[in-house]
mmCIF file of C-alpha atoms in Angstrom:
data_model
loop_
_atom_site.group_PDB
_atom_site.id
_atom_site.type_symbol
_atom_site.label_atom_id
_atom_site.label_comp_id
_atom_site.label_asym_id
_atom_site.label_seq_id
_atom_site.Cartn_x
_atom_site.Cartn_y
_atom_site.Cartn_z
ATOM 1 C CA MET A 1441 -24.542 -38.722 -2.811
ATOM 2 C CA ILE A 1442 -23.557 -35.065 -3.152
ATOM 3 C CA ASP A 1443 -22.862 -33.808 -6.654
ATOM 4 C CA GLU A 1444 -19.141 -32.941 -6.461
ATOM 5 C CA ARG A 1445 -19.236 -30.402 -9.280
ATOM 6 C CA ALA A 1446 -22.254 -28.543 -7.871
ATOM 7 C CA CYS A 1447 -20.664 -28.513 -4.419
ATOM 8 C CA ARG A 1448 -17.407 -27.068 -5.738
ATOM 9 C CA THR A 1449 -19.283 -24.452 -7.770
ATOM 10 C CA THR A 1450 -21.313 -23.359 -4.739
ATOM 11 C CA VAL A 1451 -18.280 -23.219 -2.474
ATOM 12 C CA MET A 1452 -16.275 -21.248 -5.016
ATOM 13 C CA GLU A 1453 -19.105 -18.754 -5.443
ATOM 14 C CA LEU A 1454 -19.113 -18.258 -1.664
ATOM 15 C CA CYS A 1455 -15.325 -17.992 -1.572
ATOM 16 C CA LEU A 1456 -15.164 -15.527 -4.430
ATOM 17 C CA ALA A 1457 -17.764 -13.399 -2.680
ATOM 18 C CA GLU A 1458 -15.371 -13.264 0.302
ATOM 19 C CA ARG A 1459 -12.237 -12.662 -1.800
ATOM 20 C CA ASP A 1460 -12.026 -8.886 -1.222
ATOM 21 C CA SER A 1461 -12.535 -9.134 2.543
ATOM 22 C CA LEU A 1462 -10.003 -11.976 2.624
ATOM 23 C CA ARG A 1463 -7.492 -9.813 0.736
ATOM 24 C CA ARG A 1464 -8.038 -6.941 3.190
ATOM 25 C CA TYR A 1465 -7.564 -9.308 6.130
ATOM 26 C CA VAL A 1466 -4.314 -10.746 4.745
ATOM 27 C CA THR A 1467 -3.068 -7.235 3.893
ATOM 28 C CA SER A 1468 -3.730 -6.155 7.484
ATOM 29 C CA ILE A 1469 -1.449 -8.976 8.601
ATOM 30 C CA LEU A 1470 1.310 -8.871 5.969
ATOM 31 C CA GLY A 1471 1.370 -5.161 5.228
ATOM 32 C CA ARG A 1472 2.361 -3.828 1.811
ATOM 33 C CA ASP A 1473 3.867 -7.002 0.356
ATOM 34 C CA SER A 1474 1.273 -7.322 -2.418
ATOM 35 C CA HIS A 1475 2.877 -10.429 -3.932
ATOM 36 C CA ALA A 1476 2.789 -12.321 -0.637
ATOM 37 C CA VAL A 1477 -0.786 -11.151 -0.009
ATOM 38 C CA GLU A 1478 -1.904 -12.387 -3.424
ATOM 39 C CA ASP A 1479 -0.088 -15.705 -2.915
ATOM 40 C CA VAL A 1480 -1.854 -16.278 0.406
ATOM 41 C CA VAL A 1481 -5.273 -15.342 -1.012
ATOM 42 C CA GLN A 1482 -4.849 -17.607 -4.051
ATOM 43 C CA GLU A 1483 -3.578 -20.517 -1.956
ATOM 44 C CA THR A 1484 -6.518 -20.098 0.437
ATOM 45 C CA LEU A 1485 -9.037 -20.148 -2.414
ATOM 46 C CA LEU A 1486 -7.286 -23.137 -4.001
ATOM 47 C CA ARG A 1487 -7.521 -25.107 -0.766
ATOM 48 C CA ALA A 1488 -11.202 -24.257 -0.450
ATOM 49 C CA TRP A 1489 -11.792 -25.522 -3.978
ATOM 50 C CA GLN A 1490 -9.771 -28.704 -3.362
ATOM 51 C CA LEU A 1491 -11.620 -29.495 -0.119
ATOM 52 C CA ALA A 1492 -15.069 -28.378 -1.280
ATOM 53 C CA ASP A 1493 -16.532 -31.878 -1.453
ATOM 54 C CA ARG A 1494 -14.924 -33.098 1.814
ATOM 55 C CA ILE A 1495 -15.914 -30.323 4.218
ATOM 56 C CA ASP A 1496 -19.405 -29.997 5.633
ATOM 57 C CA TRP A 1497 -20.074 -26.383 4.682
ATOM 58 C CA GLN A 1498 -23.534 -26.421 6.282
ATOM 59 C CA ASP A 1499 -22.072 -26.463 9.800
ATOM 60 C CA ARG A 1500 -18.906 -24.509 9.037
ATOM 61 C CA PRO A 1501 -19.073 -20.847 8.001
ATOM 62 C CA VAL A 1502 -16.999 -20.340 4.854
ATOM 63 C CA ARG A 1503 -15.674 -16.956 5.897
ATOM 64 C CA MET A 1504 -14.273 -18.146 9.221
ATOM 65 C CA TRP A 1505 -12.671 -21.158 7.535
ATOM 66 C CA LEU A 1506 -11.077 -18.970 4.849
ATOM 67 C CA PHE A 1507 -9.668 -16.533 7.399
ATOM 68 C CA ARG A 1508 -8.247 -19.362 9.537
ATOM 69 C CA VAL A 1509 -6.579 -20.982 6.510
ATOM 70 C CA ALA A 1510 -5.185 -17.598 5.415
ATOM 71 C CA ARG A 1511 -3.801 -16.928 8.900
ATOM 72 C CA ASN A 1512 -2.129 -20.351 8.938
ATOM 73 C CA LEU A 1513 -0.602 -19.671 5.522
ATOM 74 C CA VAL A 1514 0.786 -16.342 6.781
ATOM 75 C CA VAL A 1515 2.367 -18.158 9.733
ATOM 76 C CA ASP A 1516 3.892 -20.678 7.285
ATOM 77 C CA HIS A 1517 5.155 -17.782 5.134
ATOM 78 C CA HIS A 1518 6.943 -16.249 8.131
ATOM 79 C CA ARG A 1519 8.441 -19.559 9.180
ATOM 80 C CA ARG A 1520 9.788 -20.168 5.654
ATOM 81 C CA SER A 1521 11.378 -16.726 5.598
ATOM 82 C CA GLY A 1522 13.120 -17.458 8.891
ATOM 83 C CA ARG A 1523 11.414 -14.697 10.797
ATOM 84 C CA ALA A 1524 9.824 -15.231 14.162
ATOM 85 C CA VAL A 1525 6.063 -15.475 14.071
ATOM 86 C CA PRO A 1526 4.530 -12.629 16.086
ATOM 87 C CA VAL A 1527 1.877 -13.597 18.590
ATOM 88 C CA GLY A 1528 -0.770 -11.086 17.491
ATOM 89 C CA LEU A 1529 0.068 -11.110 13.795
ATOM 90 C CA GLY A 1530 -0.878 -7.462 13.361
ATOM 91 C CA ALA A 1531 0.580 -5.411 10.515
ATOM 92 C CA GLY A 1532 2.451 -3.147 12.934
ATOM 93 C CA GLU A 1533 4.118 -6.097 14.618
ATOM 94 C CA LEU A 1534 5.438 -7.510 11.330
ATOM 95 C CA GLU A 1535 7.273 -4.391 10.231
ATOM 96 C CA GLU A 1536 11.036 -4.375 10.463
ATOM 97 C CA PRO A 1537 12.343 -2.361 13.395
ATOM 98 C CA VAL A 1538 13.427 1.097 12.374
ATOM 99 C CA SER A 1539 16.614 2.390 13.928
ATOM 100 C CA GLN A 1540 16.379 5.875 15.348
ATOM 101 C CA PRO A 1541 18.577 8.434 13.594
ATOM 102 C CA ASP A 1542 21.375 10.056 15.511
ATOM 103 C CA PRO A 1543 20.114 13.374 16.974
ATOM 104 C CA ALA A 1544 23.377 15.072 15.986
ATOM 105 C CA GLU A 1545 22.852 14.053 12.365
ATOM 106 C CA GLN A 1546 19.297 15.392 12.496
ATOM 107 C CA VAL A 1547 20.593 18.778 13.685
ATOM 108 C CA ILE A 1548 23.150 18.852 10.878
ATOM 109 C CA ASP A 1549 20.537 17.855 8.295
ATOM 110 C CA ARG A 1550 18.189 20.593 9.495
ATOM 111 C CA ARG A 1551 20.987 23.145 9.431
ATOM 112 C CA VAL A 1552 21.937 22.197 5.853
ATOM 113 C CA LEU A 1553 18.280 22.331 4.799
ATOM 114 C CA VAL A 1554 17.777 25.768 6.349
ATOM 115 C CA ASP A 1555 20.952 27.063 4.701
ATOM 116 C CA VAL A 1556 19.995 25.884 1.210
ATOM 117 C CA LEU A 1557 16.405 27.102 1.630
ATOM 118 C CA ARG A 1558 17.756 30.580 2.428
ATOM 119 C CA GLY A 1559 19.356 30.597 -1.017
ATOM 120 C CA LEU A 1560 15.903 30.458 -2.668
ATOM 121 C CA SER A 1561 13.813 33.494 -3.455
ATOM 122 C CA PRO A 1562 10.971 34.071 -0.979
ATOM 123 C CA ALA A 1563 8.356 33.038 -3.580
ATOM 124 C CA HIS A 1564 10.164 29.773 -4.336
ATOM 125 C CA ARG A 1565 10.831 29.079 -0.643
ATOM 126 C CA GLU A 1566 7.126 29.561 0.154
ATOM 127 C CA VAL A 1567 6.062 27.060 -2.505
ATOM 128 C CA VAL A 1568 8.660 24.464 -1.452
ATOM 129 C CA ALA A 1569 7.695 24.795 2.196
ATOM 130 C CA ARG A 1570 3.981 24.426 1.507
ATOM 131 C CA VAL A 1571 4.223 21.629 -1.084
ATOM 132 C CA HIS A 1572 7.177 19.531 0.068
ATOM 133 C CA LEU A 1573 7.484 20.213 3.779
ATOM 134 C CA LEU A 1574 3.828 20.666 4.741
ATOM 135 C CA GLY A 1575 2.399 18.337 2.080
ATOM 136 C CA HIS A 1576 -0.246 20.723 0.751
ATOM 137 C CA ALA A 1577 -1.778 20.065 -2.665
ATOM 138 C CA GLY A 1578 -0.739 22.308 -5.538
ATOM 139 C CA GLU A 1579 -4.263 23.666 -5.969
ATOM 140 C CA GLU A 1580 -4.403 24.536 -2.279
ATOM 141 C CA VAL A 1581 -1.072 26.385 -2.465
ATOM 142 C CA ALA A 1582 -2.158 28.237 -5.605
ATOM 143 C CA ALA A 1583 -5.350 29.409 -3.890
ATOM 144 C CA ALA A 1584 -3.489 30.459 -0.728
ATOM 145 C CA LEU A 1585 -0.879 32.431 -2.678
ATOM 146 C CA GLY A 1586 -3.320 33.807 -5.255
ATOM 147 C CA VAL A 1587 -1.318 32.505 -8.237
ATOM 148 C CA PRO A 1588 -2.177 30.047 -11.031
ATOM 149 C CA ILE A 1589 -1.479 26.347 -10.461
ATOM 150 C CA GLY A 1590 1.072 26.425 -13.297
ATOM 151 C CA THR A 1591 3.060 29.037 -11.405
ATOM 152 C CA VAL A 1592 3.096 26.824 -8.306
ATOM 153 C CA LYS A 1593 4.290 23.849 -10.367
ATOM 154 C CA SER A 1594 6.958 25.920 -12.082
ATOM 155 C CA ARG A 1595 8.231 27.424 -8.835
ATOM 156 C CA ALA A 1596 8.304 24.025 -7.128
ATOM 157 C CA HIS A 1597 10.182 22.436 -10.037
ATOM 158 C CA ASN A 1598 12.739 25.239 -10.308
ATOM 159 C CA ALA A 1599 13.225 25.421 -6.535
ATOM 160 C CA VAL A 1600 13.823 21.673 -6.216
ATOM 161 C CA ARG A 1601 16.270 21.810 -9.096
ATOM 162 C CA GLN A 1602 18.141 24.668 -7.422
ATOM 163 C CA LEU A 1603 18.135 22.845 -4.061
ATOM 164 C CA ARG A 1604 19.534 19.683 -5.625
ATOM 165 C CA ALA A 1605 22.272 21.634 -7.359
ATOM 166 C CA GLU A 1606 23.196 23.413 -4.141
ATOM 167 C CA LEU A 1607 23.193 20.187 -2.105
ATOM 168 C CA SER A 1608 25.415 18.481 -4.660
ATOM 169 C CA ARG A 1609 27.950 21.349 -4.314
ATOM 170 C CA THR A 1610 28.102 21.095 -0.506
ATOM 171 C CA ASP A 1611 28.919 18.243 1.812
ATOM 172 C CA TRP A 1612 26.659 17.340 4.758
ATOM 173 C CA ALA A 1613 28.529 19.682 7.088
ATOM 174 C CA GLY A 1614 27.519 22.593 4.887
ATOM 175 C CA ALA A 1615 31.038 23.472 3.768
ATOM 176 C CA ALA A 1616 31.749 24.087 0.102
ATOM 177 C CA ALA A 1617 33.076 21.015 -1.682
#
């Protein structure tokens, strides 16, 4: 007869060794919902522990079993939430559809942005463009402009404050409120 405690200990050691790859797999399916990911991972490990003495682990790879159980739990999660279960269950297929913005609104938004950016000094406009529009790091901007990092931070802070104040004074059509 198989020692139940030793079997469970061995299976749990194998499962815990696979925990990180299991979490990555579930995250690739569910996306950024960390609570749902953790629930699926914990439920998968709990089922492995509960069935440790009943499953023949010699002929069944633990990793494949864990991933199959996790996938089934994700399907159950989607059914409970009332959403259709995608065929491929890829992270991109589970995301909510994003409606495309109206092109006219995009033109207006750009026009308003350009107008308020013109109200900044050239030094402040340069920092805002590099940091917030192009996504460059502060250190990178400081090196490119030949100024200390503190100056970049100060200019970015003051420019954003000025932009917010200006946007709060105007409506989206750019007319004074």
